[in-house]
Amino acid sequence: MGGTSFEKRLCRYGKHDFIMIEESTIKEGIKTQEYFVNMGPQHPSTHGVLRLMLELDGENVKKVIPHIGYIHRSIEKMCEKDSYRQIVHLTDRMDYLSAHMNNEAVCLLVENGLEIEVSDRVKVIRTIMSELTRLASHQLWWGVMGMDLGALTSFLYGFRDRELINDIFEETCGARLTMNYNVPGGVMFDIHPNFQQKVKDFIKHFKTKLPEYDDLLSNNVIFRQRTEGIGVLTKEDAISYGITGPTGRASGFSNDIRKHKPYSAYDRVEFKEILMETGDTFSRYKARILEMWESMSIIEQLIDNIPEGEIQSSAVKAVIKLPKGEYYQSVETARGELGVYVVSDGLKSPYRVKFRSPGFSNLFILDHLAHDYKIADLVAMMSTIDLVVPDIDR
Amino acid sequence: MYNFSSLTQSIHDYLASTLSPELTSVVEWTLIGVLLIAFVALSVMGLVYIERKVAAFFQLRLGPNRVGKWGLLQTLADFLKLLMKEHITARAADKFLFNLAPFIIVIAAFLAIGAIPFALGLHIMDINIGVFYISAVSSIGVLGILIGGWAGNNKYSLIGALRSGAQIVSYEISAMLSLLAVVVLAGDLQLSAIIESQADGWWIFKGHIPVFIAFIIFLIAGTAETNRGPFDLAEAESELTAGFHTEYSGIKFAMFFLAEYVNLFIIAAVGATVFLGGWMPFHIGNWEAFNTVMDFIPTIIWFFMKVGFIIGIIMWFKWTFPRLRIDQILVLEWKYLLPINLVNLLVVAFIAMMGWYF
């Protein structure tokens, strides 16, 4: 350390003298000094343009300073000039892996604000679509997790199965990733005639493939050594940092919006909220694997009895004006609690919009978790926190 | 069994009859050098192609299939691309060392390949301390990695270089000790003598369980020495972008790449020679008829079949296992492999002393 303050050393960052030997060190033995490494904005395991400044002591991580803003598009500000129907499309671009859930959050908020009840058919379709999105997101996460730990093969296994879900989306919504399927008051189109059969085929297929995921990674001895007991997040810390989603639930923090504040059709299905005890990297991993099983069971309960009904409520006008007031709606995305907070002054676009995105809150646990772990552990932790950078920056 | 020494001898006689003795040596050395470079270039291109295909089949892909029939010319195209790229040397880099490092690595790889017996009589240098020589020169390569990682003046490179320094120096011990198990049984360090000692069966079958354990340890240590997954910490794409060769581009990067695959070949060749009989056909004790049939397969094919087998295993590791962490890698070596190896060597020595092997 040499007595220099943290800020001063921060300023020196960028010069090449990251190893300095002074005269006194020769007498007193070698004193080592921490140095800074820029991880990102272009780095294979930050999964986007996230920049982490690492303060390292050799291989050990002393401090993680996230620098965000590289993909900031001021979505919240843009919402202030857009109509409510347009806002839905902007939310796709936040957490693009949970595009459907993001859309749903805004649509639910508008529907609640206008006090409109959507038909049961819409509720069930939305729930099935949400769970398919969650599955696709977790499949991609699983593939990338393996790749972050150096097992390159898992990436393509994850993508193989995700492709099938994207095909289902493509057939019904016309888009594969940013689906724009929800509109205030319903969904944009009715489901494709093949939808039910394809979803059932996919569930049947994926039930045989999910155990393969366990064979390839979960039961691998190197994988277990790399993840078990690493980066333990206690329940108290999870609550105080506001860590939601599977990351928080792996620490035993019960925060599933689908259970606590049921929306759409979640109140009529049976599913378990996955709660783990240990809160280490492996339990965060396991929580997501188990969540995939739960998602499949939710879809199975709903897919055979999609009720008849209109797909768009006729009560929603072309130009939506929310009554003056404040509105909040949260949904459970693949990463955690997405909250949408809208202040309306009664005009056709909101006065102020704030998104409480799960990625933003979850990112800032890294410094707390990674202290005194190795760089390789930091990469594993980042992977299990499941960061999507546009969700952090918005 | 066809003996290649008759071929090499006739070439030598022809040259000696037409040229002066000095010129003969010059021509012979040039010939060997050119052949060696051609062999290395071809085998590396082949290995890269095979690796990409193997990876593709592991990962439900097709692999290269556009350039040439079945993508066979893909590696050549990649090589040409690398050859034509700009050689970037960072401004802050130590220019001399930065440009020296790739050569050190390649030279170490070439030195080692010179001592490998490819077939009966096809042997560049048959030195009487072959095993010792190979493990000595192959450890020069780590200098190239350390220098390359340091000279680039990039923190990622430095971390990668230090990791690989710790890793290769540690695993060298295990690789050498596991080879010693067979050296003790064969009673010779000369590679040709080790192969001759396997005329009635390969050491992996003759040497009971201890030699089998030594073979497994050699595979692990060999994979670690070549910096391949699951021990690819020096590169560690997801952690250090490209590890020790982050700053290298173009042909200088290609030289690191080349050395990696030559080292893979060397490890497989040494493993095949010492444990699986090198070019020696599969012989069982005194089953004369069976042994004669086996002798019909040329020795060079036996050698490359065994090398291919070991390379296959090493590639299998790489495409299925996650990467270890630096402390785990050192724990594996110093707390597990080294003690097992030392005890194993004692057992082998005891077996050799009592003559309890076939």
mmCIF file of N, CA and C in Angstrom, chain A residues 77-188:
data_model
loop_
_atom_site.group_PDB
_atom_site.id
_atom_site.type_symbol
_atom_site.label_atom_id
_atom_site.label_comp_id
_atom_site.label_asym_id
_atom_site.label_seq_id
_atom_site.Cartn_x
_atom_site.Cartn_y
_atom_site.Cartn_z
ATOM 1 N N LYS A 77 -35.623 8.232 -19.729
ATOM 2 C CA LYS A 77 -35.929 9.574 -20.219
ATOM 3 C C LYS A 77 -36.775 9.498 -21.495
ATOM 4 N N MET A 78 -36.404 8.540 -22.355
ATOM 5 C CA MET A 78 -37.166 8.393 -23.594
ATOM 6 C C MET A 78 -38.628 8.069 -23.316
ATOM 7 N N CYS A 79 -38.859 7.316 -22.219
ATOM 8 C CA CYS A 79 -40.226 6.946 -21.878
ATOM 9 C C CYS A 79 -41.083 8.176 -21.620
ATOM 10 N N GLU A 80 -40.444 9.273 -21.165
ATOM 11 C CA GLU A 80 -41.224 10.450 -20.782
ATOM 12 C C GLU A 80 -41.852 11.146 -21.978
ATOM 13 N N LYS A 81 -41.343 10.860 -23.171
ATOM 14 C CA LYS A 81 -41.953 11.507 -24.324
ATOM 15 C C LYS A 81 -42.756 10.507 -25.174
ATOM 16 N N ASP A 82 -42.689 9.215 -24.808
ATOM 17 C CA ASP A 82 -43.393 8.207 -25.594
ATOM 18 C C ASP A 82 -44.749 7.899 -24.991
ATOM 19 N N SER A 83 -45.631 7.390 -25.847
ATOM 20 C CA SER A 83 -46.917 6.955 -25.327
ATOM 21 C C SER A 83 -46.733 5.607 -24.629
ATOM 22 N N TYR A 84 -47.756 5.229 -23.863
ATOM 23 C CA TYR A 84 -47.623 3.994 -23.092
ATOM 24 C C TYR A 84 -47.461 2.787 -23.992
ATOM 25 N N ARG A 85 -48.085 2.833 -25.166
ATOM 26 C CA ARG A 85 -47.921 1.703 -26.086
ATOM 27 C C ARG A 85 -46.484 1.604 -26.586
ATOM 28 N N GLN A 86 -45.834 2.765 -26.742
ATOM 29 C CA GLN A 86 -44.446 2.750 -27.235
ATOM 30 C C GLN A 86 -43.462 2.302 -26.160
ATOM 31 N N ILE A 87 -43.774 2.632 -24.910
ATOM 32 C CA ILE A 87 -42.859 2.273 -23.816
ATOM 33 C C ILE A 87 -42.632 0.770 -23.777
ATOM 34 N N VAL A 88 -43.708 0.021 -24.055
ATOM 35 C CA VAL A 88 -43.604 -1.441 -24.033
ATOM 36 C C VAL A 88 -42.457 -1.902 -24.921
ATOM 37 N N HIS A 89 -42.330 -1.267 -26.096
ATOM 38 C CA HIS A 89 -41.299 -1.727 -27.022
ATOM 39 C C HIS A 89 -39.902 -1.347 -26.571
ATOM 40 N N LEU A 90 -39.794 -0.269 -25.808
ATOM 41 C CA LEU A 90 -38.469 0.109 -25.305
ATOM 42 C C LEU A 90 -37.961 -0.903 -24.281
ATOM 43 N N THR A 91 -38.898 -1.474 -23.506
ATOM 44 C CA THR A 91 -38.462 -2.359 -22.419
ATOM 45 C C THR A 91 -37.827 -3.631 -22.937
ATOM 46 N N ASP A 92 -38.137 -4.021 -24.159
ATOM 47 C CA ASP A 92 -37.454 -5.159 -24.767
ATOM 48 C C ASP A 92 -35.951 -5.031 -24.696
ATOM 49 N N ARG A 93 -35.511 -3.801 -24.866
ATOM 50 C CA ARG A 93 -34.073 -3.560 -25.024
ATOM 51 C C ARG A 93 -33.367 -3.430 -23.695
ATOM 52 N N MET A 94 -34.054 -3.644 -22.585
ATOM 53 C CA MET A 94 -33.344 -3.616 -21.306
ATOM 54 C C MET A 94 -32.702 -4.967 -21.064
ATOM 55 N N ASP A 95 -33.458 -5.866 -20.480
ATOM 56 C CA ASP A 95 -32.947 -7.212 -20.301
ATOM 57 C C ASP A 95 -33.456 -8.022 -21.485
ATOM 58 N N TYR A 96 -32.650 -8.044 -22.548
ATOM 59 C CA TYR A 96 -33.155 -8.643 -23.782
ATOM 60 C C TYR A 96 -33.423 -10.130 -23.652
ATOM 61 N N LEU A 97 -32.874 -10.766 -22.608
ATOM 62 C CA LEU A 97 -33.139 -12.197 -22.455
ATOM 63 C C LEU A 97 -34.465 -12.440 -21.751
ATOM 64 N N SER A 98 -35.005 -11.435 -21.085
ATOM 65 C CA SER A 98 -36.329 -11.576 -20.486
ATOM 66 C C SER A 98 -37.270 -10.598 -21.145
ATOM 67 N N ALA A 99 -37.149 -10.431 -22.459
ATOM 68 C CA ALA A 99 -37.910 -9.396 -23.158
ATOM 69 C C ALA A 99 -39.396 -9.491 -22.858
ATOM 70 N N HIS A 100 -39.912 -10.700 -22.857
ATOM 71 C CA HIS A 100 -41.343 -10.850 -22.667
ATOM 72 C C HIS A 100 -41.793 -10.376 -21.282
ATOM 73 N N MET A 101 -41.017 -10.704 -20.269
ATOM 74 C CA MET A 101 -41.389 -10.307 -18.911
ATOM 75 C C MET A 101 -41.327 -8.802 -18.741
ATOM 76 N N ASN A 102 -40.334 -8.169 -19.388
ATOM 77 C CA ASN A 102 -40.248 -6.710 -19.304
ATOM 78 C C ASN A 102 -41.494 -6.072 -19.903
ATOM 79 N N ASN A 103 -41.897 -6.575 -21.079
ATOM 80 C CA ASN A 103 -43.105 -6.045 -21.706
ATOM 81 C C ASN A 103 -44.297 -6.218 -20.785
ATOM 82 N N GLU A 104 -44.344 -7.403 -20.179
ATOM 83 C CA GLU A 104 -45.484 -7.744 -19.343
ATOM 84 C C GLU A 104 -45.594 -6.762 -18.178
ATOM 85 N N ALA A 105 -44.449 -6.376 -17.626
ATOM 86 C CA ALA A 105 -44.471 -5.479 -16.473
ATOM 87 C C ALA A 105 -45.166 -4.169 -16.822
ATOM 88 N N VAL A 106 -44.811 -3.588 -17.966
ATOM 89 C CA VAL A 106 -45.423 -2.316 -18.354
ATOM 90 C C VAL A 106 -46.906 -2.515 -18.658
ATOM 91 N N CYS A 107 -47.217 -3.616 -19.360
ATOM 92 C CA CYS A 107 -48.612 -3.855 -19.717
ATOM 93 C C CYS A 107 -49.473 -4.032 -18.468
ATOM 94 N N LEU A 108 -48.950 -4.782 -17.493
ATOM 95 C CA LEU A 108 -49.707 -4.986 -16.261
ATOM 96 C C LEU A 108 -49.930 -3.664 -15.551
ATOM 97 N N LEU A 109 -48.899 -2.819 -15.566
ATOM 98 C CA LEU A 109 -49.017 -1.524 -14.902
ATOM 99 C C LEU A 109 -50.110 -0.686 -15.551
ATOM 100 N N VAL A 110 -50.105 -0.668 -16.874
ATOM 101 C CA VAL A 110 -51.116 0.124 -17.570
ATOM 102 C C VAL A 110 -52.501 -0.448 -17.300
ATOM 103 N N GLU A 111 -52.625 -1.771 -17.359
ATOM 104 C CA GLU A 111 -53.932 -2.392 -17.131
ATOM 105 C C GLU A 111 -54.430 -2.106 -15.715
ATOM 106 N N ASN A 112 -53.528 -2.197 -14.742
ATOM 107 C CA ASN A 112 -53.940 -1.899 -13.372
ATOM 108 C C ASN A 112 -54.334 -0.438 -13.226
ATOM 109 N N GLY A 113 -53.567 0.429 -13.922
ATOM 110 C CA GLY A 113 -53.860 1.855 -13.842
ATOM 111 C C GLY A 113 -55.216 2.180 -14.431
ATOM 112 N N LEU A 114 -55.552 1.524 -15.526
ATOM 113 C CA LEU A 114 -56.843 1.764 -16.165
ATOM 114 C C LEU A 114 -57.954 0.915 -15.563
ATOM 115 N N GLU A 115 -57.562 0.042 -14.628
ATOM 116 C CA GLU A 115 -58.496 -0.893 -13.976
ATOM 117 C C GLU A 115 -59.229 -1.731 -15.010
ATOM 118 N N ILE A 116 -58.441 -2.367 -15.843
ATOM 119 C CA ILE A 116 -58.987 -3.251 -16.879
ATOM 120 C C ILE A 116 -58.607 -4.677 -16.530
ATOM 121 N N GLU A 117 -59.538 -5.577 -16.646
ATOM 122 C CA GLU A 117 -59.251 -6.995 -16.426
ATOM 123 C C GLU A 117 -59.052 -7.643 -17.788
ATOM 124 N N VAL A 118 -57.885 -8.265 -18.005
ATOM 125 C CA VAL A 118 -57.687 -8.944 -19.282
ATOM 126 C C VAL A 118 -58.308 -10.328 -19.198
ATOM 127 N N SER A 119 -58.554 -10.925 -20.355
ATOM 128 C CA SER A 119 -59.223 -12.230 -20.358
ATOM 129 C C SER A 119 -58.288 -13.312 -19.834
ATOM 130 N N ASP A 120 -58.887 -14.424 -19.421
ATOM 131 C CA ASP A 120 -58.097 -15.540 -18.903
ATOM 132 C C ASP A 120 -57.137 -16.074 -19.953
ATOM 133 N N ARG A 121 -57.594 -16.029 -21.200
ATOM 134 C CA ARG A 121 -56.746 -16.533 -22.277
ATOM 135 C C ARG A 121 -55.417 -15.753 -22.323
ATOM 136 N N VAL A 122 -55.538 -14.440 -22.238
ATOM 137 C CA VAL A 122 -54.330 -13.611 -22.264
ATOM 138 C C VAL A 122 -53.440 -13.944 -21.071
ATOM 139 N N LYS A 123 -54.069 -14.081 -19.902
ATOM 140 C CA LYS A 123 -53.275 -14.361 -18.695
ATOM 141 C C LYS A 123 -52.467 -15.637 -18.858
ATOM 142 N N VAL A 124 -53.143 -16.683 -19.365
ATOM 143 C CA VAL A 124 -52.460 -17.974 -19.496
ATOM 144 C C VAL A 124 -51.369 -17.891 -20.560
ATOM 145 N N ILE A 125 -51.687 -17.256 -21.687
ATOM 146 C CA ILE A 125 -50.671 -17.152 -22.752
ATOM 147 C C ILE A 125 -49.453 -16.386 -22.239
ATOM 148 N N ARG A 126 -49.719 -15.294 -21.526
ATOM 149 C CA ARG A 126 -48.599 -14.517 -20.994
ATOM 150 C C ARG A 126 -47.740 -15.350 -20.042
ATOM 151 N N THR A 127 -48.391 -16.131 -19.207
ATOM 152 C CA THR A 127 -47.634 -16.930 -18.252
ATOM 153 C C THR A 127 -46.785 -17.972 -18.964
ATOM 154 N N ILE A 128 -47.388 -18.638 -19.954
ATOM 155 C CA ILE A 128 -46.615 -19.650 -20.681
ATOM 156 C C ILE A 128 -45.424 -18.996 -21.377
ATOM 157 N N MET A 129 -45.692 -17.870 -22.016
ATOM 158 C CA MET A 129 -44.612 -17.171 -22.722
ATOM 159 C C MET A 129 -43.519 -16.726 -21.751
ATOM 160 N N SER A 130 -43.933 -16.233 -20.588
ATOM 161 C CA SER A 130 -42.941 -15.809 -19.599
ATOM 162 C C SER A 130 -42.063 -16.970 -19.182
ATOM 163 N N GLU A 131 -42.703 -18.104 -18.942
ATOM 164 C CA GLU A 131 -41.905 -19.237 -18.476
ATOM 165 C C GLU A 131 -41.004 -19.760 -19.583
ATOM 166 N N LEU A 132 -41.477 -19.706 -20.834
ATOM 167 C CA LEU A 132 -40.602 -20.112 -21.942
ATOM 168 C C LEU A 132 -39.410 -19.161 -22.030
ATOM 169 N N THR A 133 -39.670 -17.870 -21.832
ATOM 170 C CA THR A 133 -38.574 -16.900 -21.854
ATOM 171 C C THR A 133 -37.584 -17.195 -20.737
ATOM 172 N N ARG A 134 -38.127 -17.516 -19.564
ATOM 173 C CA ARG A 134 -37.249 -17.830 -18.431
ATOM 174 C C ARG A 134 -36.376 -19.037 -18.759
ATOM 175 N N LEU A 135 -37.007 -20.058 -19.361
ATOM 176 C CA LEU A 135 -36.235 -21.247 -19.738
ATOM 177 C C LEU A 135 -35.129 -20.872 -20.728
ATOM 178 N N ALA A 136 -35.491 -20.088 -21.741
ATOM 179 C CA ALA A 136 -34.501 -19.719 -22.755
ATOM 180 C C ALA A 136 -33.365 -18.935 -22.125
ATOM 181 N N SER A 137 -33.723 -18.030 -21.217
ATOM 182 C CA SER A 137 -32.706 -17.229 -20.553
ATOM 183 C C SER A 137 -31.778 -18.103 -19.717
ATOM 184 N N HIS A 138 -32.367 -19.038 -18.983
ATOM 185 C CA HIS A 138 -31.536 -19.899 -18.140
ATOM 186 C C HIS A 138 -30.680 -20.842 -18.983
ATOM 187 N N GLN A 139 -31.212 -21.264 -20.129
ATOM 188 C CA GLN A 139 -30.401 -22.135 -20.995
ATOM 189 C C GLN A 139 -29.175 -21.381 -21.489
ATOM 190 N N LEU A 140 -29.387 -20.155 -21.914
ATOM 191 C CA LEU A 140 -28.248 -19.359 -22.377
ATOM 192 C C LEU A 140 -27.270 -19.126 -21.232
ATOM 193 N N TRP A 141 -27.832 -18.818 -20.058
ATOM 194 C CA TRP A 141 -26.967 -18.607 -18.896
ATOM 195 C C TRP A 141 -26.123 -19.850 -18.617
ATOM 196 N N TRP A 142 -26.764 -21.026 -18.709
ATOM 197 C CA TRP A 142 -26.033 -22.256 -18.396
ATOM 198 C C TRP A 142 -24.875 -22.447 -19.369
ATOM 199 N N GLY A 143 -25.136 -22.227 -20.650
ATOM 200 C CA GLY A 143 -24.080 -22.378 -21.636
ATOM 201 C C GLY A 143 -22.929 -21.436 -21.374
ATOM 202 N N VAL A 144 -23.270 -20.198 -21.043
ATOM 203 C CA VAL A 144 -22.239 -19.196 -20.840
ATOM 204 C C VAL A 144 -21.481 -19.451 -19.541
ATOM 205 N N MET A 145 -22.192 -19.968 -18.568
ATOM 206 C CA MET A 145 -21.546 -20.294 -17.290
ATOM 207 C C MET A 145 -20.423 -21.304 -17.509
ATOM 208 N N GLY A 146 -20.743 -22.353 -18.291
ATOM 209 C CA GLY A 146 -19.703 -23.338 -18.581
ATOM 210 C C GLY A 146 -18.535 -22.697 -19.293
ATOM 211 N N MET A 147 -18.841 -21.816 -20.225
ATOM 212 C CA MET A 147 -17.769 -21.200 -20.994
ATOM 213 C C MET A 147 -16.904 -20.318 -20.107
ATOM 214 N N ASP A 148 -17.532 -19.633 -19.162
ATOM 215 C CA ASP A 148 -16.752 -18.800 -18.259
ATOM 216 C C ASP A 148 -15.797 -19.634 -17.424
ATOM 217 N N LEU A 149 -16.204 -20.870 -17.130
ATOM 218 C CA LEU A 149 -15.332 -21.724 -16.338
ATOM 219 C C LEU A 149 -14.386 -22.522 -17.226
ATOM 220 N N GLY A 150 -14.419 -22.287 -18.514
ATOM 221 C CA GLY A 150 -13.462 -22.955 -19.396
ATOM 222 C C GLY A 150 -13.979 -24.214 -20.061
ATOM 223 N N ALA A 151 -15.239 -24.597 -19.791
ATOM 224 C CA ALA A 151 -15.805 -25.771 -20.463
ATOM 225 C C ALA A 151 -16.573 -25.275 -21.681
ATOM 226 N N LEU A 152 -15.889 -25.262 -22.816
ATOM 227 C CA LEU A 152 -16.441 -24.563 -23.977
ATOM 228 C C LEU A 152 -17.638 -25.293 -24.587
ATOM 229 N N THR A 153 -17.738 -26.592 -24.309
ATOM 230 C CA THR A 153 -18.763 -27.369 -24.991
ATOM 231 C C THR A 153 -20.174 -27.015 -24.539
ATOM 232 N N SER A 154 -20.331 -26.666 -23.259
ATOM 233 C CA SER A 154 -21.669 -26.445 -22.723
ATOM 234 C C SER A 154 -22.393 -25.337 -23.464
ATOM 235 N N PHE A 155 -21.646 -24.366 -23.988
ATOM 236 C CA PHE A 155 -22.234 -23.226 -24.668
ATOM 237 C C PHE A 155 -23.168 -23.675 -25.788
ATOM 238 N N LEU A 156 -22.692 -24.611 -26.585
ATOM 239 C CA LEU A 156 -23.499 -25.012 -27.741
ATOM 240 C C LEU A 156 -24.639 -25.932 -27.336
ATOM 241 N N TYR A 157 -24.463 -26.648 -26.220
ATOM 242 C CA TYR A 157 -25.575 -27.472 -25.732
ATOM 243 C C TYR A 157 -26.722 -26.569 -25.289
ATOM 244 N N GLY A 158 -26.364 -25.514 -24.579
ATOM 245 C CA GLY A 158 -27.382 -24.564 -24.144
ATOM 246 C C GLY A 158 -28.091 -23.937 -25.334
ATOM 247 N N PHE A 159 -27.325 -23.574 -26.334
ATOM 248 C CA PHE A 159 -27.918 -22.914 -27.494
ATOM 249 C C PHE A 159 -28.785 -23.854 -28.313
ATOM 250 N N ARG A 160 -28.401 -25.140 -28.353
ATOM 251 C CA ARG A 160 -29.210 -26.108 -29.100
ATOM 252 C C ARG A 160 -30.644 -26.098 -28.591
ATOM 253 N N ASP A 161 -30.809 -26.136 -27.260
ATOM 254 C CA ASP A 161 -32.158 -26.235 -26.701
ATOM 255 C C ASP A 161 -32.879 -24.895 -26.743
ATOM 256 N N ARG A 162 -32.105 -23.813 -26.625
ATOM 257 C CA ARG A 162 -32.715 -22.490 -26.663
ATOM 258 C C ARG A 162 -33.302 -22.202 -28.046
ATOM 259 N N GLU A 163 -32.645 -22.755 -29.037
ATOM 260 C CA GLU A 163 -33.094 -22.551 -30.417
ATOM 261 C C GLU A 163 -34.537 -23.014 -30.597
ATOM 262 N N LEU A 164 -34.894 -24.111 -29.938
ATOM 263 C CA LEU A 164 -36.252 -24.646 -30.090
ATOM 264 C C LEU A 164 -37.275 -23.661 -29.539
ATOM 265 N N ILE A 165 -36.933 -23.030 -28.396
ATOM 266 C CA ILE A 165 -37.854 -22.044 -27.815
ATOM 267 C C ILE A 165 -37.967 -20.851 -28.742
ATOM 268 N N ASN A 166 -36.835 -20.421 -29.283
ATOM 269 C CA ASN A 166 -36.882 -19.278 -30.195
ATOM 270 C C ASN A 166 -37.750 -19.581 -31.409
ATOM 271 N N ASP A 167 -37.704 -20.823 -31.878
ATOM 272 C CA ASP A 167 -38.557 -21.197 -33.007
ATOM 273 C C ASP A 167 -40.028 -21.051 -32.646
ATOM 274 N N ILE A 168 -40.380 -21.459 -31.415
ATOM 275 C CA ILE A 168 -41.771 -21.332 -30.976
ATOM 276 C C ILE A 168 -42.173 -19.863 -30.963
ATOM 277 N N PHE A 169 -41.292 -19.014 -30.422
ATOM 278 C CA PHE A 169 -41.579 -17.577 -30.384
ATOM 279 C C PHE A 169 -41.761 -17.032 -31.794
ATOM 280 N N GLU A 170 -40.867 -17.461 -32.669
ATOM 281 C CA GLU A 170 -40.878 -16.920 -34.018
ATOM 282 C C GLU A 170 -42.217 -17.207 -34.687
ATOM 283 N N GLU A 171 -42.721 -18.409 -34.434
ATOM 284 C CA GLU A 171 -43.962 -18.798 -35.090
ATOM 285 C C GLU A 171 -45.135 -17.944 -34.621
ATOM 286 N N THR A 172 -45.154 -17.673 -33.300
ATOM 287 C CA THR A 172 -46.300 -16.935 -32.783
ATOM 288 C C THR A 172 -46.120 -15.427 -32.874
ATOM 289 N N CYS A 173 -44.928 -14.931 -32.527
ATOM 290 C CA CYS A 173 -44.757 -13.472 -32.450
ATOM 291 C C CYS A 173 -44.069 -12.903 -33.672
ATOM 292 N N GLY A 174 -43.398 -13.722 -34.461
ATOM 293 C CA GLY A 174 -42.659 -13.201 -35.597
ATOM 294 C C GLY A 174 -41.260 -12.761 -35.242
ATOM 295 N N ALA A 175 -40.921 -12.740 -33.960
ATOM 296 C CA ALA A 175 -39.568 -12.348 -33.551
ATOM 297 C C ALA A 175 -39.014 -13.416 -32.629
ATOM 298 N N ARG A 176 -37.702 -13.468 -32.563
ATOM 299 C CA ARG A 176 -37.089 -14.536 -31.781
ATOM 300 C C ARG A 176 -36.555 -14.056 -30.438
ATOM 301 N N LEU A 177 -36.142 -12.808 -30.355
ATOM 302 C CA LEU A 177 -35.507 -12.366 -29.112
ATOM 303 C C LEU A 177 -36.299 -11.231 -28.467
ATOM 304 N N THR A 178 -36.397 -10.100 -29.136
ATOM 305 C CA THR A 178 -37.188 -8.990 -28.598
ATOM 306 C C THR A 178 -38.579 -9.107 -29.190
ATOM 307 N N MET A 179 -39.459 -9.763 -28.441
ATOM 308 C CA MET A 179 -40.665 -10.290 -29.075
ATOM 309 C C MET A 179 -41.776 -9.277 -29.261
ATOM 310 N N ASN A 180 -41.864 -8.263 -28.368
ATOM 311 C CA ASN A 180 -42.930 -7.265 -28.495
ATOM 312 C C ASN A 180 -44.306 -7.899 -28.579
ATOM 313 N N TYR A 181 -44.525 -8.938 -27.820
ATOM 314 C CA TYR A 181 -45.757 -9.702 -27.975
ATOM 315 C C TYR A 181 -46.878 -9.120 -27.134
ATOM 316 N N ASN A 182 -46.525 -8.481 -26.014
ATOM 317 C CA ASN A 182 -47.548 -7.917 -25.134
ATOM 318 C C ASN A 182 -47.952 -6.527 -25.595
ATOM 319 N N VAL A 183 -49.225 -6.252 -25.505
ATOM 320 C CA VAL A 183 -49.685 -4.873 -25.659
ATOM 321 C C VAL A 183 -50.592 -4.600 -24.471
ATOM 322 N N PRO A 184 -50.738 -3.346 -24.078
ATOM 323 C CA PRO A 184 -51.661 -3.062 -22.975
ATOM 324 C C PRO A 184 -53.046 -3.618 -23.313
ATOM 325 N N GLY A 185 -53.562 -4.447 -22.439
ATOM 326 C CA GLY A 185 -54.882 -5.017 -22.660
ATOM 327 C C GLY A 185 -54.872 -6.381 -23.299
ATOM 328 N N GLY A 186 -53.726 -6.939 -23.556
ATOM 329 C CA GLY A 186 -53.720 -8.279 -24.145
ATOM 330 C C GLY A 186 -52.408 -8.618 -24.789
ATOM 331 N N VAL A 187 -52.495 -9.470 -25.812
ATOM 332 C CA VAL A 187 -51.306 -9.816 -26.576
ATOM 333 C C VAL A 187 -51.569 -9.444 -28.029
ATOM 334 N N MET A 188 -50.498 -9.329 -28.795
ATOM 335 C CA MET A 188 -50.635 -8.750 -30.122
ATOM 336 C C MET A 188 -51.384 -9.667 -31.089
#
